[in-house]
């Protein structure tokens, strides 16, 4: 399978998980293409001042890999500033949030895979 950029699905999520602003998600793989291994493989774009609110992962885990911008990430109460090349992983049962604290769009790869608990 090959898809050109203009063929990728795009979603817009306002106030995602109680956050601020509208998040743009470019789906690299659609759910039908991931062979039931997860529910997201895409690029998330958060505008300046925007965020995804604090939320818990149950039955899955999520990894962010920062491509562009400056993020304030809350990983189970541990707040850190992340930039390009940094990553964070939220394990099954844990919680996290992310906020764009930079002066340009925050762009990162987001992957949500099902945990072994979910497979059973």
Tab-separated table of C-alpha atoms in Angstrom:
chain	number	residue	atom	x	y	z
A	1	UNK	CA	0.000	0.000	0.000
A	2	UNK	CA	1.163	3.491	-0.868
A	3	UNK	CA	-0.673	6.678	-0.003
A	4	UNK	CA	0.240	10.198	-1.035
A	5	UNK	CA	-0.040	12.949	1.586
A	6	UNK	CA	-3.347	14.176	0.170
A	7	UNK	CA	-4.824	10.661	0.511
A	8	UNK	CA	-4.224	10.387	4.269
A	9	UNK	CA	-7.247	10.795	6.517
A	10	UNK	CA	-7.369	13.937	8.633
A	11	UNK	CA	-9.416	14.463	11.797
A	12	UNK	CA	-10.014	17.612	13.821
A	13	UNK	CA	-10.708	17.177	17.536
A	14	UNK	CA	-11.775	20.279	19.505
A	15	UNK	CA	-11.002	20.330	23.240
A	16	UNK	CA	-9.608	16.764	23.135
A	17	UNK	CA	-9.807	15.089	26.577
A	18	UNK	CA	-10.784	18.460	28.059
A	19	UNK	CA	-7.821	20.269	26.510
A	20	UNK	CA	-7.678	23.623	24.740
A	21	UNK	CA	-7.987	24.367	21.024
A	22	UNK	CA	-8.511	22.035	18.085
A	23	UNK	CA	-6.042	19.210	17.479
A	24	UNK	CA	-5.357	18.077	13.914
A	25	UNK	CA	-4.589	14.367	13.508
A	26	UNK	CA	-3.175	13.008	10.253
A	27	UNK	CA	-3.785	9.257	10.215
A	28	UNK	CA	-0.753	7.449	8.825
A	29	UNK	CA	-2.639	4.175	9.260
A	30	UNK	CA	-6.425	4.007	9.442
A	31	UNK	CA	-7.915	1.592	11.993
A	32	UNK	CA	-8.753	-0.898	9.240
A	33	UNK	CA	-5.050	-1.021	8.281
A	34	UNK	CA	-3.515	-1.694	11.711
A	35	UNK	CA	-4.470	-5.398	11.997
A	36	UNK	CA	-6.143	-4.855	15.401
A	37	UNK	CA	-2.812	-4.061	17.084
A	38	UNK	CA	-3.760	-0.552	18.101
A	39	UNK	CA	-6.010	2.413	17.519
A	40	UNK	CA	-3.749	5.258	16.413
A	41	UNK	CA	-0.646	5.770	14.295
A	42	UNK	CA	-0.539	9.348	13.157
A	43	UNK	CA	0.855	12.837	13.373
A	44	UNK	CA	-0.820	15.104	15.904
A	45	UNK	CA	-0.612	18.871	15.502
A	46	UNK	CA	-1.443	21.128	18.446
A	47	UNK	CA	-1.683	24.891	17.822
A	48	UNK	CA	0.104	27.428	19.990
A	49	UNK	CA	-1.548	27.460	23.429
A	50	UNK	CA	-3.487	24.267	22.690
A	51	UNK	CA	-3.428	21.025	24.658
A	52	UNK	CA	-4.767	17.526	25.128
A	53	UNK	CA	-6.151	17.225	28.643
A	54	UNK	CA	-5.065	14.767	31.310
A	55	UNK	CA	-6.406	11.291	30.610
A	56	UNK	CA	-5.743	7.684	31.596
A	57	UNK	CA	-4.950	4.790	29.274
A	58	UNK	CA	-6.780	1.554	30.002
A	59	UNK	CA	-6.115	-1.493	27.830
A	60	UNK	CA	-3.570	0.339	25.704
A	61	UNK	CA	-0.484	2.538	25.897
A	62	UNK	CA	0.617	5.622	23.974
A	63	UNK	CA	3.957	6.926	22.755
A	64	UNK	CA	4.700	10.454	21.515
A	65	UNK	CA	7.784	11.291	19.439
A	66	UNK	CA	8.214	15.057	19.114
A	67	UNK	CA	8.956	16.315	15.589
A	68	UNK	CA	8.587	20.092	15.952
A	69	UNK	CA	7.857	22.625	18.671
A	70	UNK	CA	7.968	22.736	22.452
A	71	UNK	CA	5.726	20.595	24.672
A	72	UNK	CA	4.912	20.535	28.352
A	73	UNK	CA	4.143	16.880	29.114
A	74	UNK	CA	2.620	15.598	32.338
A	75	UNK	CA	3.572	11.934	32.824
A	76	UNK	CA	1.794	10.727	35.987
A	77	UNK	CA	2.506	14.040	37.714
A	78	UNK	CA	6.085	14.341	36.407
A	79	UNK	CA	6.101	17.482	34.237
A	80	UNK	CA	8.864	17.856	31.660
A	81	UNK	CA	9.504	20.113	28.675
A	82	UNK	CA	10.123	18.130	25.483
A	83	UNK	CA	11.367	19.172	22.054
A	84	UNK	CA	12.269	17.600	18.708
A	85	UNK	CA	13.760	14.125	19.087
A	86	UNK	CA	12.320	13.573	22.583
A	87	UNK	CA	9.736	10.909	23.374
A	88	UNK	CA	7.370	9.914	26.137
A	89	UNK	CA	5.383	6.724	26.767
A	90	UNK	CA	2.212	6.459	28.833
A	91	UNK	CA	1.765	2.884	30.037
A	92	UNK	CA	-1.515	1.027	30.482
A	93	UNK	CA	-3.143	2.355	33.669
A	94	UNK	CA	-1.091	5.575	33.703
A	95	UNK	CA	-2.171	9.088	32.751
A	96	UNK	CA	-0.685	11.952	30.794
A	97	UNK	CA	-1.359	15.275	29.076
A	98	UNK	CA	0.464	17.441	26.562
A	99	UNK	CA	0.425	21.197	25.962
A	100	UNK	CA	2.013	23.352	23.277
A	101	UNK	CA	4.070	25.959	25.145
A	102	UNK	CA	6.096	27.058	22.113
A	103	UNK	CA	5.633	29.756	19.495
A	104	UNK	CA	4.792	27.428	16.581
A	105	UNK	CA	2.625	24.366	16.013
A	106	UNK	CA	3.622	21.342	18.089
A	107	UNK	CA	3.915	18.283	15.840
A	108	UNK	CA	4.545	14.737	17.007
A	109	UNK	CA	4.020	11.138	16.009
A	110	UNK	CA	1.433	9.456	18.235
A	111	UNK	CA	1.078	5.685	18.454
A	112	UNK	CA	-1.538	3.916	20.583
A	113	UNK	CA	-1.099	0.150	20.758
A	114	UNK	CA	-3.193	-2.358	22.682
A	115	UNK	CA	-1.627	-3.877	25.766
A	116	UNK	CA	-1.508	-7.648	26.264
A	117	UNK	CA	-4.365	-7.242	28.754
A	118	UNK	CA	-6.548	-5.904	25.919
A	119	UNK	CA	-5.698	-8.865	23.641
A	120	UNK	CA	-7.166	-11.404	26.103
